PDB file of C-alpha atoms in Angstrom:
ATOM      1  CA  MET A   1      30.206 -10.662 -21.303  1.00  0.00           C
ATOM      2  CA  LEU A   2      30.553  -6.855 -21.147  1.00  0.00           C
ATOM      3  CA  ASN A   3      30.594  -6.671 -24.963  1.00  0.00           C
ATOM      4  CA  ARG A   4      27.186  -8.296 -25.421  1.00  0.00           C
ATOM      5  CA  ARG A   5      24.783  -6.166 -27.437  1.00  0.00           C
ATOM      6  CA  ILE A   6      21.912  -5.413 -25.063  1.00  0.00           C
ATOM      7  CA  PHE A   7      18.713  -3.862 -26.386  1.00  0.00           C
ATOM      8  CA  VAL A   8      16.929  -1.980 -23.580  1.00  0.00           C
ATOM      9  CA  ALA A   9      13.389  -1.453 -24.857  1.00  0.00           C
ATOM     10  CA  GLY A  10      11.913   1.532 -23.049  1.00  0.00           C
ATOM     11  CA  ALA A  11      15.302   3.020 -22.182  1.00  0.00           C
ATOM     12  CA  SER A  12      13.879   6.468 -21.408  1.00  0.00           C
ATOM     13  CA  GLY A  13      11.360   5.240 -18.851  1.00  0.00           C
ATOM     14  CA  LEU A  14      11.613   4.636 -15.134  1.00  0.00           C
ATOM     15  CA  VAL A  15      12.975   1.090 -15.338  1.00  0.00           C
ATOM     16  CA  GLY A  16      14.765   1.359 -18.645  1.00  0.00           C
ATOM     17  CA  SER A  17      16.784   4.418 -17.659  1.00  0.00           C
ATOM     18  CA  ALA A  18      17.790   2.698 -14.408  1.00  0.00           C
ATOM     19  CA  VAL A  19      18.903  -0.385 -16.360  1.00  0.00           C
ATOM     20  CA  VAL A  20      20.990   1.774 -18.677  1.00  0.00           C
ATOM     21  CA  ARG A  21      22.621   3.560 -15.716  1.00  0.00           C
ATOM     22  CA  ASP A  22      23.351   0.280 -13.967  1.00  0.00           C
ATOM     23  CA  LEU A  23      24.759  -1.535 -16.999  1.00  0.00           C
ATOM     24  CA  THR A  24      26.873   1.461 -18.009  1.00  0.00           C
ATOM     25  CA  LYS A  25      28.280   1.764 -14.498  1.00  0.00           C
ATOM     26  CA  THR A  26      29.081  -1.960 -14.503  1.00  0.00           C
ATOM     27  CA  GLY A  27      31.057  -1.617 -17.736  1.00  0.00           C
ATOM     28  CA  TYR A  28      28.747  -2.835 -20.486  1.00  0.00           C
ATOM     29  CA  THR A  29      29.709  -1.071 -23.693  1.00  0.00           C
ATOM     30  CA  GLN A  30      27.174  -2.173 -26.329  1.00  0.00           C
ATOM     31  CA  LEU A  31      23.828  -0.821 -25.150  1.00  0.00           C
ATOM     32  CA  LEU A  32      21.105  -0.304 -27.754  1.00  0.00           C
ATOM     33  CA  THR A  33      18.658   2.370 -26.594  1.00  0.00           C
ATOM     34  CA  PRO A  34      16.514   3.603 -29.490  1.00  0.00           C
ATOM     35  CA  SER A  35      13.735   6.048 -28.624  1.00  0.00           C
ATOM     36  CA  SER A  36      10.105   5.553 -29.588  1.00  0.00           C
ATOM     37  CA  GLY A  37      10.776   8.061 -32.366  1.00  0.00           C
ATOM     38  CA  ASP A  38      13.514   5.790 -33.703  1.00  0.00           C
ATOM     39  CA  VAL A  39      11.573   2.522 -33.411  1.00  0.00           C
ATOM     40  CA  ASP A  40       7.824   2.325 -32.837  1.00  0.00           C
ATOM     41  CA  LEU A  41       7.482  -0.960 -30.952  1.00  0.00           C
ATOM     42  CA  ILE A  42       3.783  -1.125 -31.818  1.00  0.00           C
ATOM     43  CA  ASP A  43       4.725  -1.415 -35.518  1.00  0.00           C
ATOM     44  CA  PRO A  44       5.921  -4.956 -36.343  1.00  0.00           C
ATOM     45  CA  ASN A  45       7.761  -3.838 -39.464  1.00  0.00           C
ATOM     46  CA  GLN A  46       9.808  -1.245 -37.575  1.00  0.00           C
ATOM     47  CA  VAL A  47      10.628  -3.773 -34.859  1.00  0.00           C
ATOM     48  CA  ARG A  48      11.706  -6.386 -37.416  1.00  0.00           C
ATOM     49  CA  ASP A  49      13.872  -3.856 -39.265  1.00  0.00           C
ATOM     50  CA  PHE A  50      15.551  -2.821 -36.015  1.00  0.00           C
ATOM     51  CA  PHE A  51      16.388  -6.398 -35.040  1.00  0.00           C
ATOM     52  CA  GLN A  52      17.702  -7.155 -38.520  1.00  0.00           C
ATOM     53  CA  GLN A  53      20.059  -4.188 -38.388  1.00  0.00           C
ATOM     54  CA  ALA A  54      21.055  -4.108 -34.713  1.00  0.00           C
ATOM     55  CA  ARG A  55      21.257  -7.879 -34.015  1.00  0.00           C
ATOM     56  CA  PRO A  56      21.024  -7.679 -30.208  1.00  0.00           C
ATOM     57  CA  ASP A  57      22.335 -10.552 -28.096  1.00  0.00           C
ATOM     58  CA  VAL A  58      20.117  -9.736 -25.107  1.00  0.00           C
ATOM     59  CA  VAL A  59      16.764  -7.949 -24.869  1.00  0.00           C
ATOM     60  CA  VAL A  60      15.435  -6.258 -21.725  1.00  0.00           C
ATOM     61  CA  LEU A  61      11.779  -5.605 -22.506  1.00  0.00           C
ATOM     62  CA  ALA A  62      11.010  -2.690 -20.187  1.00  0.00           C
ATOM     63  CA  ALA A  63       8.800  -0.782 -22.636  1.00  0.00           C
ATOM     64  CA  ALA A  64       5.128  -0.585 -21.733  1.00  0.00           C
ATOM     65  CA  LYS A  65       2.199   1.775 -21.438  1.00  0.00           C
ATOM     66  CA  VAL A  66       1.837   2.228 -17.687  1.00  0.00           C
ATOM     67  CA  GLY A  67      -0.045   4.307 -15.149  1.00  0.00           C
ATOM     68  CA  GLY A  68      -1.909   4.353 -11.868  1.00  0.00           C
ATOM     69  CA  ILE A  69      -5.487   3.401 -10.987  1.00  0.00           C
ATOM     70  CA  LEU A  70      -7.087   6.350 -12.814  1.00  0.00           C
ATOM     71  CA  ALA A  71      -5.108   5.871 -16.030  1.00  0.00           C
ATOM     72  CA  ASN A  72      -5.632   2.099 -16.065  1.00  0.00           C
ATOM     73  CA  ASP A  73      -9.370   2.437 -15.574  1.00  0.00           C
ATOM     74  CA  THR A  74      -9.791   5.308 -18.066  1.00  0.00           C
ATOM     75  CA  TYR A  75      -7.640   4.141 -20.997  1.00  0.00           C
ATOM     76  CA  ARG A  76      -8.513   0.444 -20.886  1.00  0.00           C
ATOM     77  CA  ALA A  77      -8.339  -0.234 -24.630  1.00  0.00           C
ATOM     78  CA  ASP A  78      -5.022   1.633 -24.963  1.00  0.00           C
ATOM     79  CA  PHE A  79      -3.468  -0.345 -22.121  1.00  0.00           C
ATOM     80  CA  VAL A  80      -4.382  -3.775 -23.437  1.00  0.00           C
ATOM     81  CA  TYR A  81      -3.766  -3.062 -27.149  1.00  0.00           C
ATOM     82  CA  GLN A  82      -0.466  -1.217 -26.892  1.00  0.00           C
ATOM     83  CA  ASN A  83       1.061  -3.597 -24.383  1.00  0.00           C
ATOM     84  CA  LEU A  84       0.000  -6.674 -26.339  1.00  0.00           C
ATOM     85  CA  MET A  85       1.498  -5.241 -29.524  1.00  0.00           C
ATOM     86  CA  ILE A  86       4.780  -4.182 -27.916  1.00  0.00           C
ATOM     87  CA  GLN A  87       5.330  -7.570 -26.314  1.00  0.00           C
ATOM     88  CA  THR A  88       4.249  -9.624 -29.320  1.00  0.00           C
ATOM     89  CA  ASN A  89       6.400  -7.698 -31.771  1.00  0.00           C
ATOM     90  CA  VAL A  90       9.563  -7.675 -29.651  1.00  0.00           C
ATOM     91  CA  ILE A  91       9.329 -11.286 -28.437  1.00  0.00           C
ATOM     92  CA  HIS A  92       8.664 -12.669 -31.909  1.00  0.00           C
ATOM     93  CA  ALA A  93      11.476 -10.613 -33.452  1.00  0.00           C
ATOM     94  CA  ALA A  94      13.801 -11.884 -30.717  1.00  0.00           C
ATOM     95  CA  PHE A  95      12.872 -15.425 -31.770  1.00  0.00           C
ATOM     96  CA  GLU A  96      13.297 -14.709 -35.484  1.00  0.00           C
ATOM     97  CA  TYR A  97      16.733 -13.139 -35.020  1.00  0.00           C
ATOM     98  CA  LYS A  98      17.972 -15.715 -32.504  1.00  0.00           C
ATOM     99  CA  VAL A  99      18.450 -13.466 -29.476  1.00  0.00           C
ATOM    100  CA  GLU A 100      20.422 -15.273 -26.741  1.00  0.00           C
ATOM    101  CA  LYS A 101      18.263 -14.065 -23.848  1.00  0.00           C
ATOM    102  CA  LEU A 102      15.106 -12.002 -23.420  1.00  0.00           C
ATOM    103  CA  ILE A 103      13.813 -10.711 -20.091  1.00  0.00           C
ATOM    104  CA  LEU A 104      10.244  -9.410 -19.994  1.00  0.00           C
ATOM    105  CA  LEU A 105       9.268  -7.092 -17.154  1.00  0.00           C
ATOM    106  CA  GLY A 106       5.744  -7.354 -15.851  1.00  0.00           C
ATOM    107  CA  SER A 107       3.918  -6.131 -12.773  1.00  0.00           C
ATOM    108  CA  SER A 108       2.477  -7.514  -9.571  1.00  0.00           C
ATOM    109  CA  CYS A 109      -0.985  -6.555 -10.868  1.00  0.00           C
ATOM    110  CA  ILE A 110      -0.970  -9.846 -12.805  1.00  0.00           C
ATOM    111  CA  TYR A 111      -2.096 -11.575  -9.610  1.00  0.00           C
ATOM    112  CA  PRO A 112      -5.689 -12.030  -8.431  1.00  0.00           C
ATOM    113  CA  LYS A 113      -7.178  -9.254  -6.321  1.00  0.00           C
ATOM    114  CA  PHE A 114      -7.467 -11.553  -3.311  1.00  0.00           C
ATOM    115  CA  ALA A 115      -4.306 -13.614  -3.798  1.00  0.00           C
ATOM    116  CA  PRO A 116      -2.671 -15.182  -0.740  1.00  0.00           C
ATOM    117  CA  GLN A 117      -0.114 -12.953   0.987  1.00  0.00           C
ATOM    118  CA  PRO A 118       2.763 -12.921   0.353  1.00  0.00           C
ATOM    119  CA  ILE A 119       1.937 -13.797  -3.240  1.00  0.00           C
ATOM    120  CA  PRO A 120       3.748 -16.837  -4.645  1.00  0.00           C
ATOM    121  CA  GLU A 121       4.375 -17.195  -8.363  1.00  0.00           C
ATOM    122  CA  GLU A 122       1.886 -20.081  -8.432  1.00  0.00           C
ATOM    123  CA  ALA A 123      -0.980 -17.659  -7.632  1.00  0.00           C
ATOM    124  CA  LEU A 124      -1.085 -16.526 -11.263  1.00  0.00           C
ATOM    125  CA  LEU A 125      -4.523 -17.215 -12.834  1.00  0.00           C
ATOM    126  CA  SER A 126      -5.898 -18.548  -9.558  1.00  0.00           C
ATOM    127  CA  GLY A 127      -8.693 -15.951  -9.223  1.00  0.00           C
ATOM    128  CA  PRO A 128     -10.295 -12.725 -10.543  1.00  0.00           C
ATOM    129  CA  LEU A 129      -8.067  -9.728 -11.230  1.00  0.00           C
ATOM    130  CA  GLU A 130      -8.445  -6.240  -9.767  1.00  0.00           C
ATOM    131  CA  PRO A 131     -11.014  -4.677 -12.172  1.00  0.00           C
ATOM    132  CA  THR A 132      -9.358  -1.248 -12.408  1.00  0.00           C
ATOM    133  CA  ASN A 133      -6.156  -2.586 -13.986  1.00  0.00           C
ATOM    134  CA  GLU A 134      -7.425  -5.794 -15.592  1.00  0.00           C
ATOM    135  CA  PRO A 135      -6.575  -4.831 -19.225  1.00  0.00           C
ATOM    136  CA  TYR A 136      -2.942  -4.078 -18.343  1.00  0.00           C
ATOM    137  CA  ALA A 137      -2.711  -7.235 -16.242  1.00  0.00           C
ATOM    138  CA  ILE A 138      -4.128  -9.393 -19.033  1.00  0.00           C
ATOM    139  CA  ALA A 139      -1.579  -7.977 -21.473  1.00  0.00           C
ATOM    140  CA  LYS A 140       1.275  -8.776 -19.083  1.00  0.00           C
ATOM    141  CA  ILE A 141      -0.060 -12.285 -18.456  1.00  0.00           C
ATOM    142  CA  ALA A 142      -0.077 -12.795 -22.216  1.00  0.00           C
ATOM    143  CA  GLY A 143       3.569 -11.674 -22.313  1.00  0.00           C
ATOM    144  CA  ILE A 144       4.488 -14.211 -19.636  1.00  0.00           C
ATOM    145  CA  SER A 145       2.765 -16.924 -21.651  1.00  0.00           C
ATOM    146  CA  LEU A 146       4.559 -15.841 -24.824  1.00  0.00           C
ATOM    147  CA  CYS A 147       7.974 -16.140 -23.173  1.00  0.00           C
ATOM    148  CA  GLU A 148       7.205 -19.538 -21.682  1.00  0.00           C
ATOM    149  CA  SER A 149       5.680 -20.799 -24.930  1.00  0.00           C
ATOM    150  CA  TYR A 150       8.697 -19.773 -27.025  1.00  0.00           C
ATOM    151  CA  TYR A 151      10.874 -21.566 -24.477  1.00  0.00           C
ATOM    152  CA  ARG A 152       8.831 -24.767 -24.509  1.00  0.00           C
ATOM    153  CA  GLN A 153       8.283 -24.915 -28.268  1.00  0.00           C
ATOM    154  CA  HIS A 154      11.555 -23.466 -29.555  1.00  0.00           C
ATOM    155  CA  GLY A 155      13.970 -23.597 -26.616  1.00  0.00           C
ATOM    156  CA  CYS A 156      14.287 -19.806 -26.493  1.00  0.00           C
ATOM    157  CA  ASN A 157      16.014 -18.400 -23.422  1.00  0.00           C
ATOM    158  CA  PHE A 158      13.099 -16.048 -22.703  1.00  0.00           C
ATOM    159  CA  PHE A 159      11.634 -15.499 -19.225  1.00  0.00           C
ATOM    160  CA  SER A 160       9.782 -12.906 -17.174  1.00  0.00           C
ATOM    161  CA  LEU A 161      10.436 -10.920 -14.005  1.00  0.00           C
ATOM    162  CA  MET A 162       7.492  -9.569 -12.021  1.00  0.00           C
ATOM    163  CA  PRO A 163       8.572  -6.517 -10.007  1.00  0.00           C
ATOM    164  CA  THR A 164       6.638  -5.074  -7.129  1.00  0.00           C
ATOM    165  CA  ASN A 165       5.647  -1.378  -7.180  1.00  0.00           C
ATOM    166  CA  LEU A 166       8.693   0.601  -8.301  1.00  0.00           C
ATOM    167  CA  TYR A 167       9.698   4.213  -7.749  1.00  0.00           C
ATOM    168  CA  GLY A 168      12.728   6.314  -8.561  1.00  0.00           C
ATOM    169  CA  PRO A 169      14.140   9.170 -10.636  1.00  0.00           C
ATOM    170  CA  HIS A 170      12.582   9.740 -14.081  1.00  0.00           C
ATOM    171  CA  ASP A 171       9.207   8.566 -12.791  1.00  0.00           C
ATOM    172  CA  ASN A 172       5.907   9.932 -14.122  1.00  0.00           C
ATOM    173  CA  PHE A 173       4.707  12.763 -11.855  1.00  0.00           C
ATOM    174  CA  ASP A 174       1.513  13.614 -13.749  1.00  0.00           C
ATOM    175  CA  LEU A 175      -1.305  13.398 -11.186  1.00  0.00           C
ATOM    176  CA  GLU A 176      -3.731  11.900 -13.707  1.00  0.00           C
ATOM    177  CA  THR A 177      -1.542   9.004 -14.804  1.00  0.00           C
ATOM    178  CA  SER A 178       1.102   8.436 -12.129  1.00  0.00           C
ATOM    179  CA  HIS A 179       1.558   5.707  -9.552  1.00  0.00           C
ATOM    180  CA  VAL A 180       1.138   6.339  -5.840  1.00  0.00           C
ATOM    181  CA  ILE A 181       4.666   7.420  -4.824  1.00  0.00           C
ATOM    182  CA  PRO A 182       5.258  10.079  -7.503  1.00  0.00           C
ATOM    183  CA  ALA A 183       1.671  11.297  -7.075  1.00  0.00           C
ATOM    184  CA  LEU A 184       2.093  11.663  -3.309  1.00  0.00           C
ATOM    185  CA  MET A 185       5.501  13.279  -3.714  1.00  0.00           C
ATOM    186  CA  ARG A 186       4.136  15.909  -6.066  1.00  0.00           C
ATOM    187  CA  LYS A 187       1.050  16.523  -3.887  1.00  0.00           C
ATOM    188  CA  PHE A 188       3.055  16.997  -0.700  1.00  0.00           C
ATOM    189  CA  HIS A 189       5.706  19.116  -2.410  1.00  0.00           C
ATOM    190  CA  GLU A 190       3.139  21.449  -3.959  1.00  0.00           C
ATOM    191  CA  ALA A 191       1.233  21.646  -0.662  1.00  0.00           C
ATOM    192  CA  ARG A 192       4.403  22.611   1.217  1.00  0.00           C
ATOM    193  CA  VAL A 193       5.479  25.174  -1.382  1.00  0.00           C
ATOM    194  CA  GLY A 194       1.967  26.595  -1.635  1.00  0.00           C
ATOM    195  CA  GLY A 195       1.400  26.695   2.133  1.00  0.00           C
ATOM    196  CA  ALA A 196      -1.636  24.369   2.000  1.00  0.00           C
ATOM    197  CA  GLY A 197      -2.881  23.062   5.322  1.00  0.00           C
ATOM    198  CA  THR A 198      -4.098  19.672   4.084  1.00  0.00           C
ATOM    199  CA  VAL A 199      -3.306  16.933   1.593  1.00  0.00           C
ATOM    200  CA  THR A 200      -5.991  14.431   0.595  1.00  0.00           C
ATOM    201  CA  ILE A 201      -5.078  10.908  -0.513  1.00  0.00           C
ATOM    202  CA  TRP A 202      -7.177   8.435  -2.472  1.00  0.00           C
ATOM    203  CA  GLY A 203      -9.307   5.883  -0.632  1.00  0.00           C
ATOM    204  CA  SER A 204      -9.130   4.841   2.991  1.00  0.00           C
ATOM    205  CA  GLY A 205      -5.347   4.688   3.214  1.00  0.00           C
ATOM    206  CA  GLN A 206      -5.566   1.166   4.627  1.00  0.00           C
ATOM    207  CA  PRO A 207      -4.413  -0.968   1.654  1.00  0.00           C
ATOM    208  CA  ARG A 208      -0.888  -2.278   2.000  1.00  0.00           C
ATOM    209  CA  ARG A 209       1.695  -1.956  -0.737  1.00  0.00           C
ATOM    210  CA  GLU A 210       5.258  -3.086  -1.276  1.00  0.00           C
ATOM    211  CA  PHE A 211       7.643  -0.558  -2.841  1.00  0.00           C
ATOM    212  CA  MET A 212      11.131  -1.036  -4.273  1.00  0.00           C
ATOM    213  CA  HIS A 213      13.592   1.517  -5.593  1.00  0.00           C
ATOM    214  CA  VAL A 214      14.118   1.154  -9.332  1.00  0.00           C
ATOM    215  CA  ASP A 215      17.895   0.889  -8.859  1.00  0.00           C
ATOM    216  CA  ASP A 216      17.284  -2.368  -6.999  1.00  0.00           C
ATOM    217  CA  MET A 217      15.193  -3.553  -9.941  1.00  0.00           C
ATOM    218  CA  ALA A 218      17.990  -2.638 -12.333  1.00  0.00           C
ATOM    219  CA  ALA A 219      20.398  -4.670 -10.214  1.00  0.00           C
ATOM    220  CA  ALA A 220      17.984  -7.615 -10.351  1.00  0.00           C
ATOM    221  CA  ILE A 221      17.854  -7.347 -14.137  1.00  0.00           C
ATOM    222  CA  ARG A 222      21.644  -7.277 -14.420  1.00  0.00           C
ATOM    223  CA  PHE A 223      21.773 -10.278 -12.063  1.00  0.00           C
ATOM    224  CA  SER A 224      19.298 -12.059 -14.357  1.00  0.00           C
ATOM    225  CA  ILE A 225      21.310 -11.219 -17.471  1.00  0.00           C
ATOM    226  CA  GLU A 226      24.463 -12.620 -15.922  1.00  0.00           C
ATOM    227  CA  ARG A 227      23.245 -15.489 -13.743  1.00  0.00           C
ATOM    228  CA  VAL A 228      19.669 -16.584 -14.479  1.00  0.00           C
ATOM    229  CA  GLU A 229      18.562 -18.834 -17.333  1.00  0.00           C
ATOM    230  CA  SER A 230      15.098 -19.885 -18.458  1.00  0.00           C
ATOM    231  CA  PHE A 231      15.733 -23.340 -17.034  1.00  0.00           C
ATOM    232  CA  ASP A 232      16.152 -21.804 -13.566  1.00  0.00           C
ATOM    233  CA  VAL A 233      12.599 -20.445 -13.852  1.00  0.00           C
ATOM    234  CA  TYR A 234      10.627 -23.105 -15.672  1.00  0.00           C
ATOM    235  CA  ASN A 235      12.365 -26.037 -13.980  1.00  0.00           C
ATOM    236  CA  LYS A 236      10.823 -24.829 -10.708  1.00  0.00           C
ATOM    237  CA  GLY A 237       7.332 -25.321 -12.114  1.00  0.00           C
ATOM    238  CA  ILE A 238       6.596 -21.598 -12.404  1.00  0.00           C
ATOM    239  CA  SER A 239       6.232 -19.221 -15.335  1.00  0.00           C
ATOM    240  CA  HIS A 240       8.136 -16.189 -13.975  1.00  0.00           C
ATOM    241  CA  LEU A 241      10.099 -14.820 -11.011  1.00  0.00           C
ATOM    242  CA  ASN A 242       8.858 -12.290  -8.459  1.00  0.00           C
ATOM    243  CA  VAL A 243      11.184  -9.385  -7.622  1.00  0.00           C
ATOM    244  CA  GLY A 244      10.557  -7.311  -4.499  1.00  0.00           C
ATOM    245  CA  THR A 245      11.604  -6.426  -0.980  1.00  0.00           C
ATOM    246  CA  GLY A 246       9.465  -8.881   0.971  1.00  0.00           C
ATOM    247  CA  SER A 247       7.900  -6.142   3.146  1.00  0.00           C
ATOM    248  CA  ASP A 248       5.005  -3.713   2.744  1.00  0.00           C
ATOM    249  CA  VAL A 249       3.448  -0.595   4.293  1.00  0.00           C
ATOM    250  CA  ARG A 250      -0.045   0.880   4.613  1.00  0.00           C
ATOM    251  CA  ILE A 251      -0.723   3.762   2.192  1.00  0.00           C
ATOM    252  CA  ILE A 252      -1.540   6.081   5.085  1.00  0.00           C
ATOM    253  CA  GLU A 253       1.831   5.232   6.662  1.00  0.00           C
ATOM    254  CA  LEU A 254       3.512   5.918   3.327  1.00  0.00           C
ATOM    255  CA  ALA A 255       1.728   9.298   3.183  1.00  0.00           C
ATOM    256  CA  HIS A 256       2.967  10.292   6.641  1.00  0.00           C
ATOM    257  CA  LEU A 257       6.496   9.187   5.735  1.00  0.00           C
ATOM    258  CA  MET A 258       6.327  11.210   2.528  1.00  0.00           C
ATOM    259  CA  GLY A 259       5.053  14.221   4.433  1.00  0.00           C
ATOM    260  CA  ARG A 260       8.028  14.070   6.803  1.00  0.00           C
ATOM    261  CA  ILE A 261      10.533  13.694   3.972  1.00  0.00           C
ATOM    262  CA  VAL A 262       9.040  16.596   2.015  1.00  0.00           C
ATOM    263  CA  GLY A 263       8.640  18.764   5.116  1.00  0.00           C
ATOM    264  CA  PHE A 264       4.862  19.100   4.996  1.00  0.00           C
ATOM    265  CA  ALA A 265       3.450  20.033   8.430  1.00  0.00           C
ATOM    266  CA  GLY A 266      -0.296  20.028   7.694  1.00  0.00           C
ATOM    267  CA  ASP A 267      -3.019  17.410   8.020  1.00  0.00           C
ATOM    268  CA  ILE A 268      -3.406  14.309   5.868  1.00  0.00           C
ATOM    269  CA  LEU A 269      -6.990  13.470   4.881  1.00  0.00           C
ATOM    270  CA  THR A 270      -8.492  10.442   3.139  1.00  0.00           C
ATOM    271  CA  ASP A 271     -11.236  10.396   0.499  1.00  0.00           C
ATOM    272  CA  GLU A 272     -13.097   7.116   0.826  1.00  0.00           C
ATOM    273  CA  THR A 273     -15.329   7.928  -2.153  1.00  0.00           C
ATOM    274  CA  LEU A 274     -12.307   7.054  -4.323  1.00  0.00           C
ATOM    275  CA  PRO A 275     -11.193   3.443  -4.889  1.00  0.00           C
ATOM    276  CA  ASP A 276      -8.607   1.641  -2.784  1.00  0.00           C
ATOM    277  CA  GLY A 277      -7.689  -0.991  -5.347  1.00  0.00           C
ATOM    278  CA  THR A 278      -6.337  -4.340  -4.172  1.00  0.00           C
ATOM    279  CA  PRO A 279      -6.245  -4.635  -0.343  1.00  0.00           C
ATOM    280  CA  GLN A 280      -2.667  -5.960  -0.261  1.00  0.00           C
ATOM    281  CA  LYS A 281       0.044  -6.830  -2.756  1.00  0.00           C
ATOM    282  CA  LEU A 282       3.134  -8.309  -1.144  1.00  0.00           C
ATOM    283  CA  LEU A 283       5.286 -10.588  -3.261  1.00  0.00           C
ATOM    284  CA  ASP A 284       6.836 -13.852  -2.115  1.00  0.00           C
ATOM    285  CA  VAL A 285      10.449 -13.351  -3.209  1.00  0.00           C
ATOM    286  CA  ARG A 286      11.986 -16.527  -1.812  1.00  0.00           C
ATOM    287  CA  ARG A 287      12.743 -17.972  -5.235  1.00  0.00           C
ATOM    288  CA  ILE A 288      14.869 -15.083  -6.509  1.00  0.00           C
ATOM    289  CA  HIS A 289      16.534 -14.954  -3.070  1.00  0.00           C
ATOM    290  CA  SER A 290      17.427 -18.623  -3.479  1.00  0.00           C
ATOM    291  CA  LEU A 291      19.200 -17.747  -6.737  1.00  0.00           C
ATOM    292  CA  GLY A 292      21.346 -15.159  -4.934  1.00  0.00           C
ATOM    293  CA  TRP A 293      19.674 -11.753  -5.337  1.00  0.00           C
ATOM    294  CA  THR A 294      18.240  -9.455  -2.633  1.00  0.00           C
ATOM    295  CA  HIS A 295      17.350  -5.748  -2.575  1.00  0.00           C
ATOM    296  CA  ASN A 296      19.574  -3.134  -0.864  1.00  0.00           C
ATOM    297  CA  ILE A 297      17.737   0.217  -0.655  1.00  0.00           C
ATOM    298  CA  GLN A 298      15.401   0.832   2.287  1.00  0.00           C
ATOM    299  CA  LEU A 299      12.164   2.743   1.664  1.00  0.00           C
ATOM    300  CA  GLN A 300      12.932   5.878   3.699  1.00  0.00           C
ATOM    301  CA  ASP A 301      16.398   6.228   2.152  1.00  0.00           C
ATOM    302  CA  GLY A 302      15.029   5.631  -1.329  1.00  0.00           C
ATOM    303  CA  LEU A 303      12.238   8.181  -0.971  1.00  0.00           C
ATOM    304  CA  ALA A 304      14.615  10.806   0.358  1.00  0.00           C
ATOM    305  CA  ALA A 305      16.948  10.263  -2.601  1.00  0.00           C
ATOM    306  CA  VAL A 306      14.107  10.519  -5.110  1.00  0.00           C
ATOM    307  CA  TYR A 307      12.785  13.700  -3.502  1.00  0.00           C
ATOM    308  CA  ALA A 308      16.253  15.237  -3.738  1.00  0.00           C
ATOM    309  CA  TRP A 309      16.253  14.341  -7.449  1.00  0.00           C
ATOM    310  CA  TYR A 310      12.733  15.723  -7.880  1.00  0.00           C
ATOM    311  CA  ARG A 311      13.710  19.081  -6.396  1.00  0.00           C
ATOM    312  CA  LYS A 312      16.620  19.320  -8.823  1.00  0.00           C
ATOM    313  CA  HIS A 313      14.333  18.520 -11.785  1.00  0.00           C
ATOM    314  CA  PRO A 314      11.231  20.716 -11.369  1.00  0.00           C
ATOM    315  CA  GLY A 315      10.222  20.041 -14.959  1.00  0.00           C
ATOM    316  CA  ALA A 316       9.555  16.413 -14.078  1.00  0.00           C
ATOM    317  CA  ALA A 317       6.161  17.402 -12.678  1.00  0.00           C
ATOM    318  CA  ASP A 318       5.192  18.938 -16.025  1.00  0.00           C
ATOM    319  CA  ASP A 319       6.066  15.850 -18.083  1.00  0.00           C
ATOM    320  CA  LEU A 320       2.488  14.919 -18.907  1.00  0.00           C
ATOM    321  CA  GLY A 321       1.305  11.623 -20.335  1.00  0.00           C
ATOM    322  CA  VAL A 322       2.115   8.001 -19.663  1.00  0.00           C
ATOM    323  CA  THR A 323       5.792   7.146 -19.673  1.00  0.00           C
ATOM    324  CA  ALA A 324       7.442   4.017 -20.984  1.00  0.00           C
ATOM    325  CA  ASP A 325       8.218   1.859 -17.981  1.00  0.00           C
TER     326      ASP A 325
END
């Protein structure tokens, strides 16, 4: 088991780096972690050549073009094209070179904007998507369908995990492209250091979001490598498995928690001229719980740990662009 050749696509990103840390700590010795400079996953020829030479047994497809509301809404063509190409190339190469197991990582944004809460896996394609991240969501839905279709037509052991909002070390802290937690962390840190009296957050602050530390996601991926098979997913009449904590928090509450952790003593303002996004996104995680996995890291503890990491890596805030996640 520990000698299986595991290709972690997107190994330098938030999720991929956590997967590499977790698998290495567990004792896996054959991790394949090429950079985007080594293998351009958007190029089918480079992907095919890599699979032919490396012959991975397992693929963790954590590579994607990702970002927050602003990035998703601004770079719509990039998000749909690049994610479709990455998924199509890697999944098809995994089929061609007879990979034993492939796990695709998606996002809770695949669900309709007004999905029932908590969101069950069956809610997929049951209503309109949130417009601001629709291209990314459509690409991920296509990836889910690819995995299920290769399973049903060819018997491939390919399936998808849909994580809730993730945060952790090696996140993207660029204010133009980041998700809410790294954006808030950078804002509050810079306000404290600069002596600012206020911090303004996007929207009303009332939407609710579920957040999970990326190390918990890495543990869920290792659990899936070792103990979950495609049959466990598709036999339940669903196309993927949700992965989350089962609890959520209002964005304004998250902002106050972040302020306390960072040590910011000023006022927190809201800008309701900016979009809120989906009102609530809380995943129903009963199915993965029934298979034996649950999260371990509580939000306050996780945020404190990430802020400690952030302070030790000041260059993280200058790492511009959209990271592989």
